[in-house]
mmCIF file of C-alpha atoms in Angstrom:
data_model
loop_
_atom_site.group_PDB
_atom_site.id
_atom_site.type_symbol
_atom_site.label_atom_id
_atom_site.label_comp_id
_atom_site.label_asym_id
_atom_site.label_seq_id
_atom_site.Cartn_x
_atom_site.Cartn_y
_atom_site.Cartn_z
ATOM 1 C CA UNK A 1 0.000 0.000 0.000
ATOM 2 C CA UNK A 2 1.332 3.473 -0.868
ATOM 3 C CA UNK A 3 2.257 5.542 1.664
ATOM 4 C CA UNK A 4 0.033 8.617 1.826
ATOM 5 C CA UNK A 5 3.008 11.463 0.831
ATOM 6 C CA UNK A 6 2.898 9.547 -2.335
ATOM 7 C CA UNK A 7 -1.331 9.435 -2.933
ATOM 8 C CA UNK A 8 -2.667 11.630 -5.663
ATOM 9 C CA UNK A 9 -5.476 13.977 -4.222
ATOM 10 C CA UNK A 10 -7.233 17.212 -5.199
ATOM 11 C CA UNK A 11 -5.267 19.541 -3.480
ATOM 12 C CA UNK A 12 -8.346 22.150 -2.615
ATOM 13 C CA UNK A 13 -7.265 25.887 -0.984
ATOM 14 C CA UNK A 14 -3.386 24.747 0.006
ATOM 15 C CA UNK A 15 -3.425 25.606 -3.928
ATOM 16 C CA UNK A 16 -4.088 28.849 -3.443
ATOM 17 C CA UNK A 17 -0.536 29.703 -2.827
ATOM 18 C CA UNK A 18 0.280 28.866 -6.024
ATOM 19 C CA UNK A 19 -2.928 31.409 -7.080
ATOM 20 C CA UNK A 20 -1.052 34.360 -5.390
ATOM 21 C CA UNK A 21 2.652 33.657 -7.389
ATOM 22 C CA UNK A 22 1.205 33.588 -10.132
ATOM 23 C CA UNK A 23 -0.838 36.871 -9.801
ATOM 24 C CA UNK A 24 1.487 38.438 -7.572
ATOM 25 C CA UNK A 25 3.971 38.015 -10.376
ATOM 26 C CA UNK A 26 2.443 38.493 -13.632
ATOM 27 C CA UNK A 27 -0.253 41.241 -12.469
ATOM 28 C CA UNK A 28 0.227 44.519 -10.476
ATOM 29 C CA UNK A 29 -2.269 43.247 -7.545
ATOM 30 C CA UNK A 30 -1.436 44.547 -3.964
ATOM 31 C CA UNK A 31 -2.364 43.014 -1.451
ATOM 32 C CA UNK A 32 -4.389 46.154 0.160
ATOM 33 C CA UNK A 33 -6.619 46.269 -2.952
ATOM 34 C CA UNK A 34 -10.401 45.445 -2.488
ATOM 35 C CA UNK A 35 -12.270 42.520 -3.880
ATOM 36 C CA UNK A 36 -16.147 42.031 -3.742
ATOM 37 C CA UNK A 37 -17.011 38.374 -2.741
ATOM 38 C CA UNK A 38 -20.406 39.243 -2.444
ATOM 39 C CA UNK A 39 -22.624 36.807 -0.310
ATOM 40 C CA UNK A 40 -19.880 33.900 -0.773
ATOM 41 C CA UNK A 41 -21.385 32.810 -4.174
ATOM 42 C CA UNK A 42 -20.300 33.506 -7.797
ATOM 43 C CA UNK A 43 -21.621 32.087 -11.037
ATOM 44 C CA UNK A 44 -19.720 30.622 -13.739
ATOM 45 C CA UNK A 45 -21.366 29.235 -16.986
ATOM 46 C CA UNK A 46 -23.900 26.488 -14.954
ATOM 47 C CA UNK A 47 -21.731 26.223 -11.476
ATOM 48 C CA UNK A 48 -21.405 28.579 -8.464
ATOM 49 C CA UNK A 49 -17.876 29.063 -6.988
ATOM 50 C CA UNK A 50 -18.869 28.904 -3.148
ATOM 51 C CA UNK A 51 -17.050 30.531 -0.068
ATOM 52 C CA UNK A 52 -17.198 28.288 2.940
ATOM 53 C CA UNK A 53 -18.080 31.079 5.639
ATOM 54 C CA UNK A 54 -22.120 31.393 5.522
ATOM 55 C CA UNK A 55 -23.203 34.705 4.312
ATOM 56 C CA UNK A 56 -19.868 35.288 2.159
ATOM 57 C CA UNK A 57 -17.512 38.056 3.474
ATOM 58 C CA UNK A 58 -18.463 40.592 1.442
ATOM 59 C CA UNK A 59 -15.694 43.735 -0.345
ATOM 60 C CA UNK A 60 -12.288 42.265 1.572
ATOM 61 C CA UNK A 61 -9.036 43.312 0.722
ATOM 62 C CA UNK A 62 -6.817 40.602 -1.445
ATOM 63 C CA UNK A 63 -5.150 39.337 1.792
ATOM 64 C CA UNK A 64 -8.208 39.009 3.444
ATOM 65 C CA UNK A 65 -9.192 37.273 1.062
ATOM 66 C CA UNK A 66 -6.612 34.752 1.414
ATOM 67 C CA UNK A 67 -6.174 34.595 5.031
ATOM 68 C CA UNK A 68 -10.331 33.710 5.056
ATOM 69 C CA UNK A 69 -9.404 30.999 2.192
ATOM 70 C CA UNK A 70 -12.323 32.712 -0.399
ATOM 71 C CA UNK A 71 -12.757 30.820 -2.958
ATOM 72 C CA UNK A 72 -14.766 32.800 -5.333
ATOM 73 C CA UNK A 73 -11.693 35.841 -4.745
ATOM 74 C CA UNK A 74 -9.509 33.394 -6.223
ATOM 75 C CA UNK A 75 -11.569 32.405 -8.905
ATOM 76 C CA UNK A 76 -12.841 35.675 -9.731
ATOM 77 C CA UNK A 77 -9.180 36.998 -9.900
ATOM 78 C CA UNK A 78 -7.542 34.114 -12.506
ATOM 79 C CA UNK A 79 -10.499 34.556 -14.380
ATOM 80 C CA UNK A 80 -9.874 38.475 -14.759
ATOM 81 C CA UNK A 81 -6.341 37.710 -15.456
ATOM 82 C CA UNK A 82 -5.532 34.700 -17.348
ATOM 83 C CA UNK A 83 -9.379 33.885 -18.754
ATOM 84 C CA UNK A 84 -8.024 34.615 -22.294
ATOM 85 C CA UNK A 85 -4.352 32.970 -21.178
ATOM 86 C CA UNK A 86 -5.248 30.012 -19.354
ATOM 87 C CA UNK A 87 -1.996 28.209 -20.435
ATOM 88 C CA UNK A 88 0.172 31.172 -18.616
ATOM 89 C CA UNK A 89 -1.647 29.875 -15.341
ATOM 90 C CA UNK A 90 -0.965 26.425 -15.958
ATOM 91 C CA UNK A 91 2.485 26.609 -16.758
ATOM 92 C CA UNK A 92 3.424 27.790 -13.194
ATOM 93 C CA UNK A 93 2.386 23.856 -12.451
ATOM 94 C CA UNK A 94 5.223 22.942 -14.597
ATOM 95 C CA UNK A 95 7.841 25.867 -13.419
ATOM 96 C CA UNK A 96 7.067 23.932 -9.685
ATOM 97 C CA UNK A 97 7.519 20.575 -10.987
ATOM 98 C CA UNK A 98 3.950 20.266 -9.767
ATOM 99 C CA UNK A 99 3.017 18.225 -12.846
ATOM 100 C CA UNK A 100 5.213 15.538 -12.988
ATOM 101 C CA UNK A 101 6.811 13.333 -10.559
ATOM 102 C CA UNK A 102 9.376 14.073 -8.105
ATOM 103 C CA UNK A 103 11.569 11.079 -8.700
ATOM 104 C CA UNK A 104 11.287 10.918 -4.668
ATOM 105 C CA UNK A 105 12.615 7.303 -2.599
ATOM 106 C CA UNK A 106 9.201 5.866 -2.317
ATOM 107 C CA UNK A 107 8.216 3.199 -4.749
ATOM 108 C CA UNK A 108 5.022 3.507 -6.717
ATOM 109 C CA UNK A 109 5.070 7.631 -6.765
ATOM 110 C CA UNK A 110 1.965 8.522 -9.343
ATOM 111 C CA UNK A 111 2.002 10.448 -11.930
ATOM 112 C CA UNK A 112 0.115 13.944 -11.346
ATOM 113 C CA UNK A 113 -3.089 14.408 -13.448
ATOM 114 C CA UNK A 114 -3.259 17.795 -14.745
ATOM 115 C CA UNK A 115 -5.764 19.192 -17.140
ATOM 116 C CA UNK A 116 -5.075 21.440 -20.026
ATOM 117 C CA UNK A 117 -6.318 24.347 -21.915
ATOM 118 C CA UNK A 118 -7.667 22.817 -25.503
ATOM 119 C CA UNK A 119 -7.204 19.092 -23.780
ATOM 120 C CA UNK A 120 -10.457 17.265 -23.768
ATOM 121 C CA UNK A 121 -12.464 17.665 -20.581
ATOM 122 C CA UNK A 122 -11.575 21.239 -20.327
ATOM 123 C CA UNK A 123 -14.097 23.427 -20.313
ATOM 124 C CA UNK A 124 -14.525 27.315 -18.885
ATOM 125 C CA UNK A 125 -15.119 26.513 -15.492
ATOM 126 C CA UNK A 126 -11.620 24.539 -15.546
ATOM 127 C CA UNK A 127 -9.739 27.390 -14.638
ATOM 128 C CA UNK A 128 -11.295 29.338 -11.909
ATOM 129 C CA UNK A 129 -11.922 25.586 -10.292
ATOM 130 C CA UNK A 130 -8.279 25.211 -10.709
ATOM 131 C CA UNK A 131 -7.501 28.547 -8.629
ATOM 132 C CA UNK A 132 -8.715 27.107 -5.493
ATOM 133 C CA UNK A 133 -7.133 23.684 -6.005
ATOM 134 C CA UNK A 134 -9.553 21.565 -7.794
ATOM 135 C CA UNK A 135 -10.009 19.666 -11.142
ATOM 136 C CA UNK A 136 -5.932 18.297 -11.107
ATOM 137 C CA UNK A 137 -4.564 15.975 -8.924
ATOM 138 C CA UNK A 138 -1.061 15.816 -7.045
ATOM 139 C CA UNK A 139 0.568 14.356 -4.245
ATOM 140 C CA UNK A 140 0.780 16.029 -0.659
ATOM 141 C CA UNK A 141 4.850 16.008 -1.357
ATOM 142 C CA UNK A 142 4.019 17.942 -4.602
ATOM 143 C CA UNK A 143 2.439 20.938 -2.014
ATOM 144 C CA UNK A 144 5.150 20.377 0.716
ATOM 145 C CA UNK A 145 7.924 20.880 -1.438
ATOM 146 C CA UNK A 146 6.360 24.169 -2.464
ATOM 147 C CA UNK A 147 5.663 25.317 0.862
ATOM 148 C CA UNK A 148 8.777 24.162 1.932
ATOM 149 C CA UNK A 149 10.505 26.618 -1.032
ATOM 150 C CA UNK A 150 8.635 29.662 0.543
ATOM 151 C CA UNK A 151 10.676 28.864 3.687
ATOM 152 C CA UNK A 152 13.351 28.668 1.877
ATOM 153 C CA UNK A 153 13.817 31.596 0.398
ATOM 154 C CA UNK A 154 12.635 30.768 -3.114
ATOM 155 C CA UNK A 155 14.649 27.569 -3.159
ATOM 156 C CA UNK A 156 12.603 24.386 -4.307
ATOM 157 C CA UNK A 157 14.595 21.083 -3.179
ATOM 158 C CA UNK A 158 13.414 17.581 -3.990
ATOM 159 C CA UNK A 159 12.576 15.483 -0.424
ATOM 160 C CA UNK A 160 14.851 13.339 0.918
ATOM 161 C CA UNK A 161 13.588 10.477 2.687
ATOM 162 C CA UNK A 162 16.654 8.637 2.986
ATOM 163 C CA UNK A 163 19.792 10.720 3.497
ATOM 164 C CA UNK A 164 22.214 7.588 3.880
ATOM 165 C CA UNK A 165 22.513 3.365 3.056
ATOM 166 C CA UNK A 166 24.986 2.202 5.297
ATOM 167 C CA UNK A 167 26.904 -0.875 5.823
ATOM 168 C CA UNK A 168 27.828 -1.497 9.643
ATOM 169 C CA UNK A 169 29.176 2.148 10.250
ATOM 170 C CA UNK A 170 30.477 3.029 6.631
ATOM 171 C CA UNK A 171 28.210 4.880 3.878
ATOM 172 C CA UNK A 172 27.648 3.115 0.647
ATOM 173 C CA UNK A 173 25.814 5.607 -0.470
ATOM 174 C CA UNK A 174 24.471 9.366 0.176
ATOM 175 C CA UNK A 175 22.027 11.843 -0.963
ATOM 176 C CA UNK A 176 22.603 15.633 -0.873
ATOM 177 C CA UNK A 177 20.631 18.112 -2.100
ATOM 178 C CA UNK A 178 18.334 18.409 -5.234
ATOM 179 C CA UNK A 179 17.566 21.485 -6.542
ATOM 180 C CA UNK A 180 14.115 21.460 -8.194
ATOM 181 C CA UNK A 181 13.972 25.309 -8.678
ATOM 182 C CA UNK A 182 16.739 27.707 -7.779
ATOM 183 C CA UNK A 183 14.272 30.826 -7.715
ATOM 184 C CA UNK A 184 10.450 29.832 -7.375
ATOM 185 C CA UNK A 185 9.773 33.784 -7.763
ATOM 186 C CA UNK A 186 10.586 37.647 -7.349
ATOM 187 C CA UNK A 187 11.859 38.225 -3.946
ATOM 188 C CA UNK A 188 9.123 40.867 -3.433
ATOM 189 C CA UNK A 189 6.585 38.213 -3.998
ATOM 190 C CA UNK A 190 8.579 35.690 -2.151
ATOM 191 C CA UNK A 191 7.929 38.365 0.838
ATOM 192 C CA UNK A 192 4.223 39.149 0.221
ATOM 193 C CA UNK A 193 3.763 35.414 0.608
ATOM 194 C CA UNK A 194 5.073 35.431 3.631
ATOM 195 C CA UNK A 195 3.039 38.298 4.854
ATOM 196 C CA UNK A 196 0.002 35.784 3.913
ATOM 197 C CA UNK A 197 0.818 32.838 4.919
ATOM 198 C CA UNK A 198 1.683 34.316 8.803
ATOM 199 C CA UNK A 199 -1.798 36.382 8.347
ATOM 200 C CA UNK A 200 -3.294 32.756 7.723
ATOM 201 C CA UNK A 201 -2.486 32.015 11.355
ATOM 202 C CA UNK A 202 -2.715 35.428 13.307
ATOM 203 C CA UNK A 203 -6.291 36.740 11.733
ATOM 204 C CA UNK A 204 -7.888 33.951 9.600
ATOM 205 C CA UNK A 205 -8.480 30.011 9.210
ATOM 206 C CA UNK A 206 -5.542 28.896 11.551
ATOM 207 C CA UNK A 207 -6.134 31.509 14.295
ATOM 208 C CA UNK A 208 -6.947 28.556 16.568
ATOM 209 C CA UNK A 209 -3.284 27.656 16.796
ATOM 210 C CA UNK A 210 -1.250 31.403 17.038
ATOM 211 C CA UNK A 211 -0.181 32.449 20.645
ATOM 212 C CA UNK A 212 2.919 29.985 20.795
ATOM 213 C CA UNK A 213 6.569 31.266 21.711
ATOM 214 C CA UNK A 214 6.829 31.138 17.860
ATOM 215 C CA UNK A 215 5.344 32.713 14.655
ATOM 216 C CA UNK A 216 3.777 30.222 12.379
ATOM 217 C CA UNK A 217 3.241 30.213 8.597
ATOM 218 C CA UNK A 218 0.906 28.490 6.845
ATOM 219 C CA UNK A 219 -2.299 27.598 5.292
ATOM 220 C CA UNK A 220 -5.448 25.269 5.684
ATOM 221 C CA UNK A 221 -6.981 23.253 3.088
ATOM 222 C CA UNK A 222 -10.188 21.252 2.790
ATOM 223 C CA UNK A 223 -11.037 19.188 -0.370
ATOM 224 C CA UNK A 224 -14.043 17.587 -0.827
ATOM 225 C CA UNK A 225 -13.043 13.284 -2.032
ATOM 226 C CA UNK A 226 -14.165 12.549 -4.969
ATOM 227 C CA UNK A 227 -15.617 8.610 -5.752
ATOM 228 C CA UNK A 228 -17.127 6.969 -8.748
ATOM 229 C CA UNK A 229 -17.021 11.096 -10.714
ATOM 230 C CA UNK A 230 -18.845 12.325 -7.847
ATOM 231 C CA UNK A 231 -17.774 14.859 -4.579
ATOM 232 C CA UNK A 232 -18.687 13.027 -1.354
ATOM 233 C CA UNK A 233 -19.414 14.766 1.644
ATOM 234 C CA UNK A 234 -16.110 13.121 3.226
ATOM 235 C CA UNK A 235 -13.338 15.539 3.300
ATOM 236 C CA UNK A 236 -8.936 15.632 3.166
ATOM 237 C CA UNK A 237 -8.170 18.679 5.655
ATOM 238 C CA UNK A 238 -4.632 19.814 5.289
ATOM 239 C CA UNK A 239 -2.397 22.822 6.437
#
């Protein structure tokens, strides 16, 4: 049986870091500026984009936004900005090696399933799905590695599960350092994203665990499973 790290899944709002890169680097968006979420729901073609707080949250700023996890401000905003580029979106899967494997020391590791612009089963409500972390599949290491380049200033390694194979006390072999992605983004987005992922835990989703010695980064995710083509009401919850 696979371990989990190596389990495709439907990623749902951890995605939404990915969201901000991309817009913080290809648009002029500040975080200050306003967005109107409404009362939490937003059509698109035949489906609604829904927020998860009841009632919506109404004109936020773009880091509220974020910090509150609102789905239909991520939507709305790739669909403003790359609705007539969808490709430009996608391809910041590929610049994070989120759409292929890893090559990582587990045996079995899938291959992610990413859809396409002009691919069959892609339709108009691909994309703004996509900008809150559904309609693609990858595996938890796929996110963590991300994450994990955010806290490291920009640098994207490939996990390393074993670091040595030894024979009684001599190495046979080692495993140093893999560098996925020497520069993940701008170092003025690479700070913004910091900005949002520590307002994640001090004023929205993760408030519940701020107040340590430390200041924690981060963000929650909850994605709906899907079985037989259909969303159950079971539930991956991540952070």
């Amino acid at each position: 049986k696979l371990n989990f790290a190596a389990r495709l899944f439907e990623p749902g709002s951890t995605f939404k870091l990915v969201t901000m890169i991309a817009l913080l680097e290809d648009t002029n968006i500040e975080l200050g500026d306003s967005i109107d979420t409404g009362n939490g729901e937003y059509q698109f073609y035949n489906d609604k984009v829904r927020d998860h707080e009841e009632g919506g949250l109404g004109k936020v700023t773009i880091q509220e936004a974020f910090e509150h996890s609102s789905n239909v401000a991520m939507a709305r905003l790739v669909d403003e900005h790359y609705g007539l580029k969808p490709a430009s979106f996608v391809s910041y899967l590929d610049n994070f090696s989120l759409s292929k494997r890893l090559g990582i020391q587990i045996a079995g590791e899938p291959e992610p399933k990413i859809k396409r612009p002009g691919e069959k089963g892609w339709s108009g409500i691909s994309l703004p799905w996509m900008a809150y972390g559904y309609g693609f599949e990858v595996t938890p290491l796929h996110i963590l590695s991300l994450y994990n380049a955010v806290a490291n200033n920009g640098v994207m390694i490939k996990p390393v599960i074993v670091k040595s194979v030894k024979r009684a006390d001599e190495d046979e072999e080692t495993f140093g350092t893999d560098i996925i992605n020497d520069r993940i983004c701008s170092d003025e987005t690479l700070r913004k994203l910091k900005v949002l992922l520590e307002g994640v835990v001090e004023n929205g989703t993760a408030k519940n665990i701020k107040g340590t010695h430390y200041r924690i980064a981060g963000k929650t995710g909850t994605a709906q499973i899907l079985e037989n083509g259909r969303y159950t009401r079971k539930y991956i919850t991540s952070f």
